[in-house]
Tab-separated table of C-alpha atoms and ligand atoms in Angstrom:
chain	number	residue	atom	x	y	z
A	1	MET	CA	79.159	72.839	70.575
A	2	ARG	CA	80.672	76.215	70.210
A	3	THR	CA	82.232	78.103	67.270
A	4	HIS	CA	83.833	81.526	67.318
A	5	GLN	CA	85.212	83.976	64.885
A	6	GLY	CA	88.723	83.580	65.784
A	7	SER	CA	90.936	86.472	66.944
A	8	ALA	CA	93.930	88.361	65.662
A	9	GLY	CA	95.673	87.657	68.913
A	10	ALA	CA	95.363	86.137	72.365
A	11	ARG	CA	96.343	87.419	75.738
A	12	VAL	CA	96.553	86.279	79.396
A	13	LEU	CA	93.815	88.137	81.314
A	14	ALA	CA	94.849	87.059	84.920
A	15	PHE	CA	97.036	84.654	86.789
A	16	GLY	CA	96.403	82.775	90.001
A	17	GLY	CA	98.418	80.522	92.297
A	18	TYR	CA	98.059	78.024	95.015
A	19	GLN	CA	100.437	76.440	97.524
A	20	PRO	CA	99.549	73.916	100.015
A	21	ALA	CA	99.770	74.820	103.598
A	22	ARG	CA	102.472	72.393	104.828
A	23	VAL	CA	106.054	74.101	104.791
A	24	VAL	CA	108.780	71.541	104.810
A	25	THR	CA	112.280	72.979	105.604
A	26	ASN	CA	115.636	71.430	104.557
A	27	ASP	CA	116.408	70.764	108.296
A	28	GLU	CA	113.247	68.567	108.421
A	29	LEU	CA	114.430	66.664	105.464
A	30	ALA	CA	117.929	66.291	106.977
A	31	ALA	CA	116.404	64.581	109.928
A	32	SER	CA	115.362	61.586	107.709
A	33	VAL	CA	117.859	61.508	104.809
A	34	GLU	CA	121.655	62.349	104.809
A	35	THR	CA	121.625	65.870	103.619
A	36	SER	CA	121.949	69.395	104.949
A	37	ASP	CA	120.472	72.753	104.643
A	38	GLU	CA	123.802	74.031	103.445
A	39	TRP	CA	124.060	71.486	100.588
A	40	ILE	CA	120.530	72.023	99.435
A	41	ARG	CA	120.704	75.799	99.483
A	42	SER	CA	124.073	75.861	97.644
A	43	ARG	CA	123.341	73.166	95.084
A	44	VAL	CA	119.759	73.727	94.299
A	45	GLY	CA	118.768	76.989	95.907
A	46	ILE	CA	115.850	75.718	97.872
A	47	ALA	CA	115.256	76.840	101.387
A	48	SER	CA	111.764	75.269	101.966
A	49	ARG	CA	109.025	73.902	99.937
A	50	ARG	CA	105.285	73.254	100.212
A	51	LEU	CA	103.653	69.641	100.272
A	52	ALA	CA	100.132	68.779	99.731
A	53	GLY	CA	98.256	67.123	102.627
A	54	PRO	CA	97.500	63.335	102.189
A	55	ASP	CA	94.004	63.842	101.093
A	56	GLU	CA	94.754	67.001	98.996
A	57	THR	CA	94.647	66.123	95.234
A	58	VAL	CA	95.999	67.730	92.015
A	59	ALA	CA	92.464	68.722	91.203
A	60	ASP	CA	92.164	70.396	94.588
A	61	MET	CA	95.050	72.525	93.965
A	62	ALA	CA	94.131	73.246	90.377
A	63	VAL	CA	90.717	74.339	91.471
A	64	ALA	CA	92.273	76.683	94.032
A	65	ALA	CA	94.694	78.347	91.572
A	66	ALA	CA	92.134	78.456	88.702
A	67	GLY	CA	89.504	79.985	90.927
A	68	LYS	CA	91.818	82.960	91.777
A	69	ALA	CA	92.782	83.390	88.075
A	70	LEU	CA	88.986	83.267	87.150
A	71	ALA	CA	88.185	85.869	89.716
A	72	GLY	CA	90.957	88.078	88.742
A	73	SER	CA	89.959	87.948	84.980
A	74	GLY	CA	86.427	89.325	85.849
A	75	LEU	CA	84.966	86.572	83.821
A	76	SER	CA	82.275	84.070	84.922
A	77	PRO	CA	82.532	80.322	84.732
A	78	ALA	CA	80.062	80.367	81.789
A	79	ASP	CA	82.485	82.409	79.759
A	80	ILE	CA	85.141	79.622	79.793
A	81	ASP	CA	84.908	77.160	76.832
A	82	LEU	CA	88.118	75.246	77.108
A	83	VAL	CA	90.034	73.886	80.151
A	84	ILE	CA	93.573	72.591	79.856
A	85	VAL	CA	95.411	70.983	82.835
A	86	ALA	CA	99.027	70.466	82.402
A	87	THR	CA	100.221	67.777	84.866
A	88	CYS	CA	102.517	64.834	84.905
A	89	THR	CA	101.161	63.612	88.230
A	90	PRO	CA	97.290	63.240	87.757
A	91	GLU	CA	95.524	61.514	90.617
A	92	VAL	CA	94.397	58.838	88.162
A	93	MET	CA	95.002	58.490	84.405
A	94	ILE	CA	91.056	58.153	83.771
A	95	PRO	CA	89.088	60.504	83.994
A	96	ASN	CA	91.300	63.383	83.235
A	97	THR	CA	91.759	66.119	85.567
A	98	ALA	CA	90.562	68.905	83.467
A	99	ALA	CA	86.875	67.869	83.345
A	100	ILE	CA	86.816	67.374	87.134
A	101	VAL	CA	88.320	70.860	87.768
A	102	ALA	CA	85.872	72.363	85.197
A	103	ARG	CA	82.841	70.675	86.914
A	104	ARG	CA	84.099	72.016	90.438
A	105	LEU	CA	84.485	75.495	89.125
A	106	GLY	CA	80.820	75.458	87.748
A	107	ILE	CA	82.178	75.629	84.085
A	108	GLY	CA	79.358	73.947	81.971
A	109	ALA	CA	80.496	71.572	79.319
A	110	PRO	CA	83.694	73.067	78.137
A	111	GLY	CA	86.340	71.274	76.066
A	112	ALA	CA	88.642	69.638	78.705
A	113	TYR	CA	91.961	67.804	78.386
A	114	ASP	CA	95.133	67.051	80.333
A	115	LEU	CA	98.415	67.685	78.762
A	116	ASN	CA	101.828	65.982	79.828
A	117	ALA	CA	104.929	67.774	78.700
A	118	ALA	CA	106.357	67.537	82.399
A	119	CYS	CA	107.986	70.651	83.534
A	120	ALA	CA	107.315	72.347	80.107
A	121	GLY	CA	103.676	71.609	80.462
A	122	PHE	CA	102.421	75.126	81.228
A	123	CYS	CA	104.165	76.666	78.301
A	124	TYR	CA	102.857	73.921	76.028
A	125	ALA	CA	99.286	74.517	77.351
A	126	LEU	CA	99.645	78.196	77.043
A	127	ALA	CA	100.706	77.745	73.355
A	128	ALA	CA	97.742	75.607	72.822
A	129	ALA	CA	95.349	78.004	74.332
A	130	ASN	CA	96.878	80.813	72.238
A	131	ASP	CA	96.271	78.791	69.004
A	132	ALA	CA	92.662	77.933	70.051
A	133	VAL	CA	91.682	81.514	70.724
A	134	ARG	CA	93.280	82.669	67.461
A	135	ALA	CA	91.849	79.825	65.497
A	136	GLY	CA	88.367	80.388	67.059
A	137	SER	CA	87.896	76.912	68.470
A	138	ALA	CA	87.665	78.570	71.953
A	139	ARG	CA	87.207	82.128	73.174
A	140	HIS	CA	88.223	81.956	76.845
A	141	VAL	CA	90.625	79.276	78.008
A	142	LEU	CA	91.557	78.242	81.580
A	143	VAL	CA	95.217	77.008	81.451
A	144	ILE	CA	96.477	75.216	84.667
A	145	GLY	CA	99.736	73.759	85.660
A	146	ALA	CA	99.191	71.476	88.819
A	147	GLU	CA	101.317	68.692	90.408
A	148	LYS	CA	101.479	66.598	93.320
A	149	LEU	CA	105.103	65.396	92.944
A	150	SER	CA	105.293	64.248	96.477
A	151	GLN	CA	103.290	61.120	95.755
A	152	TRP	CA	105.978	60.018	93.116
A	153	VAL	CA	109.077	60.849	95.110
A	154	ASP	CA	111.006	58.221	97.130
A	155	TRP	CA	111.429	60.025	100.439
A	156	THR	CA	114.518	57.878	101.154
A	157	ASP	CA	116.269	59.158	97.986
A	158	ARG	CA	118.092	62.281	98.888
A	159	SER	CA	118.908	63.053	95.179
A	160	THR	CA	115.251	63.719	94.427
A	161	CYS	CA	113.234	64.214	97.639
A	162	ILE	CA	114.963	67.453	98.421
A	163	ILE	CA	114.019	68.926	95.031
A	164	PHE	CA	110.355	68.197	94.120
A	165	ALA	CA	107.198	69.709	95.758
A	166	ASP	CA	103.486	70.487	95.225
A	167	GLY	CA	101.400	73.279	93.987
A	168	ALA	CA	99.384	74.967	91.193
A	169	GLY	CA	99.309	77.998	88.943
A	170	ALA	CA	96.664	79.110	86.422
A	171	ALA	CA	96.067	81.680	83.785
A	172	VAL	CA	92.944	82.689	81.946
A	173	VAL	CA	93.515	83.388	78.299
A	174	GLY	CA	91.300	85.397	76.046
A	175	PRO	CA	91.254	87.257	72.740
A	176	ALA	CA	93.531	90.358	72.321
A	177	GLU	CA	91.969	93.488	70.776
A	178	ALA	CA	92.315	93.563	66.983
A	179	GLU	CA	94.582	96.565	67.036
A	180	GLU	CA	97.006	95.068	69.383
A	181	PRO	CA	97.568	91.525	68.473
A	182	GLU	CA	101.196	91.728	69.349
A	183	ALA	CA	100.228	92.715	72.975
A	184	GLY	CA	99.401	89.148	73.991
A	185	ILE	CA	101.078	85.751	73.785
A	186	GLY	CA	103.980	85.626	71.448
A	187	PRO	CA	104.938	82.635	69.198
A	188	VAL	CA	105.976	79.502	70.943
A	189	VAL	CA	109.352	78.026	70.253
A	190	TRP	CA	109.128	74.351	71.320
A	191	GLY	CA	110.744	71.024	70.856
A	192	SER	CA	111.753	67.744	72.491
A	193	ASP	CA	114.690	65.267	72.411
A	194	GLY	CA	113.596	61.687	72.844
A	195	ASP	CA	117.253	60.608	72.962
A	196	MET	CA	117.306	62.087	76.658
A	197	ALA	CA	113.993	60.262	77.483
A	198	ASP	CA	115.747	58.169	80.185
A	199	LYS	CA	117.433	61.043	81.994
A	200	ILE	CA	114.281	62.087	83.851
A	201	CYS	CA	111.633	59.387	84.300
A	202	ILE	CA	109.306	57.166	86.216
A	203	LYS	CA	110.234	53.841	84.858
A	204	ASP	CA	106.935	51.974	85.607
A	205	ARG	CA	104.040	52.228	87.783
A	206	ASN	CA	105.831	50.970	90.768
A	207	SER	CA	108.708	53.356	90.515
A	208	PHE	CA	109.494	56.854	91.788
A	209	ILE	CA	110.896	59.791	89.898
A	210	PHE	CA	114.484	59.259	88.705
A	211	GLN	CA	116.829	61.790	87.253
A	212	GLU	CA	120.291	61.876	86.118
A	213	GLY	CA	120.873	65.179	87.580
A	214	GLN	CA	124.127	66.132	86.119
A	215	ALA	CA	123.044	65.286	82.497
A	216	VAL	CA	119.899	67.236	82.802
A	217	PHE	CA	121.865	70.112	84.456
A	218	ARG	CA	124.347	70.219	81.484
A	219	TRP	CA	121.554	70.154	79.037
A	220	ALA	CA	119.613	72.936	80.707
A	221	THR	CA	122.609	75.240	80.968
A	222	THR	CA	123.874	74.733	77.387
A	223	ALA	CA	120.909	73.896	75.065
A	224	LEU	CA	118.118	76.212	76.335
A	225	HIS	CA	119.390	79.917	76.040
A	226	PRO	CA	119.208	79.907	72.288
A	227	ILE	CA	115.488	78.684	72.502
A	228	ALA	CA	114.769	81.471	74.897
A	229	LYS	CA	116.425	83.987	72.676
A	230	GLN	CA	114.611	82.647	69.633
A	231	ALA	CA	111.311	83.159	71.534
A	232	CYS	CA	112.180	86.852	71.868
A	233	ALA	CA	113.202	87.212	68.290
A	234	GLU	CA	109.892	85.533	67.168
A	235	ALA	CA	107.870	87.856	69.349
A	236	GLY	CA	109.856	90.941	68.021
A	237	VAL	CA	111.081	91.764	71.446
A	238	ASP	CA	114.782	92.495	72.241
A	239	PRO	CA	115.824	90.846	75.435
A	240	THR	CA	116.625	94.350	76.789
A	241	GLU	CA	112.934	95.125	76.662
A	242	LEU	CA	111.937	92.139	78.985
A	243	ALA	CA	110.653	93.150	82.597
A	244	VAL	CA	111.025	89.748	83.863
A	245	PHE	CA	112.482	86.281	82.984
A	246	VAL	CA	110.605	83.166	84.335
A	247	PRO	CA	112.262	79.960	83.630
A	248	HIS	CA	110.957	76.732	85.185
A	249	GLN	CA	112.095	76.596	88.784
A	250	ALA	CA	114.319	73.507	88.513
A	251	ASN	CA	117.498	74.640	90.235
A	252	LEU	CA	118.580	78.237	91.101
A	253	ARG	CA	121.979	77.683	89.533
A	254	ILE	CA	120.245	76.736	86.220
A	255	ILE	CA	118.037	79.798	86.537
A	256	GLU	CA	120.838	82.185	87.215
A	257	ALA	CA	123.138	80.530	84.293
A	258	LEU	CA	120.159	81.027	81.863
A	259	ALA	CA	119.512	84.529	83.068
A	260	ARG	CA	123.125	85.420	82.387
A	261	LYS	CA	123.108	83.955	78.861
A	262	ILE	CA	119.908	85.639	77.523
A	263	GLY	CA	121.263	89.160	77.470
A	264	ALA	CA	118.632	90.875	79.658
A	265	PRO	CA	120.552	92.347	82.483
A	266	GLN	CA	117.641	94.817	83.354
A	267	ALA	CA	115.047	91.929	83.829
A	268	LYS	CA	113.853	90.607	87.230
A	269	VAL	CA	114.488	86.893	87.490
A	270	ALA	CA	111.997	84.644	89.001
A	271	SER	CA	113.490	82.734	91.934
A	272	ASP	CA	110.348	81.288	93.414
A	273	ILE	CA	112.180	77.997	93.882
A	274	VAL	CA	113.662	79.239	97.152
A	275	THR	CA	110.393	78.865	98.893
A	276	ALA	CA	108.352	76.703	96.491
A	277	GLY	CA	110.733	73.953	95.378
A	278	ASN	CA	110.409	72.456	91.918
A	279	THR	CA	106.670	72.134	91.294
A	280	SER	CA	107.177	70.946	87.572
A	281	SER	CA	104.383	72.355	85.285
A	282	ALA	CA	102.976	74.575	88.130
A	283	SER	CA	106.395	76.407	88.594
A	284	ILE	CA	106.026	79.155	86.074
A	285	PRO	CA	102.367	80.358	86.697
A	286	LEU	CA	102.955	80.037	90.317
A	287	ALA	CA	106.092	82.213	90.309
A	288	LEU	CA	104.453	84.779	88.118
A	289	SER	CA	101.202	84.959	90.262
A	290	ARG	CA	103.427	85.398	93.366
A	291	MET	CA	105.466	88.134	91.773
A	292	ILE	CA	102.338	89.965	90.684
A	293	GLU	CA	100.724	89.617	94.145
A	294	ARG	CA	103.868	91.094	95.739
A	295	GLY	CA	103.611	94.098	93.314
A	296	GLU	CA	106.816	93.290	91.720
A	297	LEU	CA	105.473	93.415	88.201
A	298	GLY	CA	103.143	95.604	86.374
A	299	SER	CA	100.485	95.423	83.713
A	300	GLY	CA	101.990	95.629	80.052
A	301	ASP	CA	105.273	94.252	81.294
A	302	LYS	CA	106.986	91.809	78.911
A	303	ALA	CA	107.844	88.291	80.429
A	304	LEU	CA	109.860	85.654	78.857
A	305	LEU	CA	108.756	82.155	79.883
A	306	ILE	CA	110.725	78.833	79.363
A	307	GLY	CA	109.588	75.477	80.587
A	308	PHE	CA	111.847	72.385	80.175
A	309	GLY	CA	111.996	68.877	81.737
A	310	ALA	CA	111.292	65.195	81.264
A	311	GLY	CA	110.892	64.068	77.590
A	312	VAL	CA	113.123	65.993	77.341
A	313	CYS	CA	110.570	68.834	76.230
A	314	TYR	CA	111.051	72.427	76.244
A	315	ALA	CA	108.874	75.465	75.139
A	316	ALA	CA	109.360	79.183	75.366
A	317	GLN	CA	107.377	82.325	74.648
A	318	VAL	CA	107.160	86.064	75.465
A	319	ILE	CA	103.901	87.243	76.950
A	320	THR	CA	102.559	90.651	78.083
A	321	LEU	CA	101.403	90.585	81.610
A	322	PRO	CA	97.816	91.495	82.497
B	401	UT7	O1	112.620	69.776	86.744
B	401	UT7	C1	112.996	68.924	85.739
B	401	UT7	C2	114.371	69.433	85.201
B	401	UT7	N1	115.437	69.032	86.219
B	401	UT7	C3	116.562	69.677	86.316
B	401	UT7	O2	116.721	70.653	85.675
B	401	UT7	C4	117.531	69.158	87.343
B	401	UT7	C5	118.909	69.431	86.890
B	401	UT7	N2	119.962	68.957	87.808
B	401	UT7	C6	120.237	69.506	89.122
B	401	UT7	O3	119.526	70.415	89.466
B	401	UT7	C7	121.311	68.941	89.782
B	401	UT7	O4	122.022	68.055	89.081
B	401	UT7	C8	120.777	68.231	91.241
B	401	UT7	C9	120.414	69.270	92.224
B	401	UT7	C10	119.836	67.177	90.939
B	401	UT7	C11	122.038	67.605	91.832
B	401	UT7	O5	123.133	68.592	92.060
B	401	UT7	P1	124.540	68.263	91.556
B	401	UT7	O6	125.351	69.522	91.857
B	401	UT7	O7	124.552	67.936	90.101
B	401	UT7	O8	125.042	67.103	92.404
B	401	UT7	P2	125.453	65.540	92.009
B	401	UT7	O9	124.320	64.711	91.537
B	401	UT7	O10	126.590	65.693	91.020
B	401	UT7	O11	126.004	65.067	93.293
B	401	UT7	C12	127.219	65.463	93.975
B	401	UT7	C13	127.420	64.715	95.340
B	401	UT7	C14	127.316	63.273	95.158
B	401	UT7	O12	128.158	62.766	96.101
B	401	UT7	P3	129.611	62.132	95.612
B	401	UT7	O13	129.402	61.098	94.638
B	401	UT7	O14	130.393	63.303	95.058
B	401	UT7	O15	130.259	61.610	96.946
B	401	UT7	C15	125.957	62.895	95.658
B	401	UT7	O16	125.725	61.514	96.187
B	401	UT7	O17	126.337	65.151	96.193
B	401	UT7	C16	125.751	63.975	96.667
B	401	UT7	N3	124.324	64.342	96.939
B	401	UT7	C17	123.892	64.943	98.128
B	401	UT7	N4	124.593	65.235	99.127
B	401	UT7	C18	123.854	65.849	100.181
B	401	UT7	C19	123.205	64.118	96.159
B	401	UT7	N5	122.255	64.551	96.800
B	401	UT7	C20	122.534	65.089	97.858
B	401	UT7	C21	121.847	65.662	98.983
B	401	UT7	N6	122.458	65.993	100.080
B	401	UT7	N7	120.482	65.968	98.961
């Protein structure tokens, strides 16, 4: 059992991402379902996506991403006392993925739980980590978003099989210095609308992912920008101060519509979907880790994150990049 003092603030210390090796192009999909590279690029913005191998699990991908984040943080496994895995595609329901991932990374006896807020999962988990560090129930938290959506997709359904993909992203969260509590993770603005529960769902254990694309598209492009703006206001950050906007990578047209509406013309906009597809809870940390790796973002940059998806659930916060 661990107890900590609590902290004035919490911050992300490092990000890490993992993409499975197999690249699947639009042309490859067009060979088995009636679609085209042109349709997919123009309607969704995806050029290619990555799919996990048949034996590659959600835990495998989570371990790979989290191992990178841990190495980048300079911490050792013994420093981590809470592991949260955001996933809506766990290999099995019992045991949870987090405890398996913790064990494989050599993290001894941490708190460990899975969290399902679908594509909003990473932002929900980051908020939970922020609260845990501030309250003192944990000091260093490993936050992971990992998905193997390919195992829940009907590969004969062209409306979904062109969208969803596999991958993982992770962040290490720790205390912020007392004199810079605002330098870390800002307040979360989150919510849900169960009236839309049937718009994206897996109806039962013999079903695949279903979504009413147009209804979700309308919701995402009309209801979410006020949430994103509110997250900026709660963090005391004007949108014009943002270095980057990282929405869930659901559809490039949604990403661009949201970006236009938040009033941050100077901010870079994550468009990882082009080569990663929609990886649900992994999409935000994966996009961020890849932008950081490419040198497109710097330490101290302000990033606005917003996750949204099945439930429907959504969550947004402003963070300062490590
Ligand atoms: O990550 C969780 C959150 N999810 C989202 O945010 C998803 C939001 N929704 C979307 O991104 C879009 O609605 C989709 C990408 C899912 C679909 O794009 P759309 O522009 O809304 O297309 P649609 O569903 O209105 O379909 C238009 C037409 C239909 O044909 P008809 O009825 O007009 O003849 C579809 O049958 O396109 C057809 N279609 C396709 N054609 C070629 C649907 N899928 C395909 C396809 N290739 N893959």
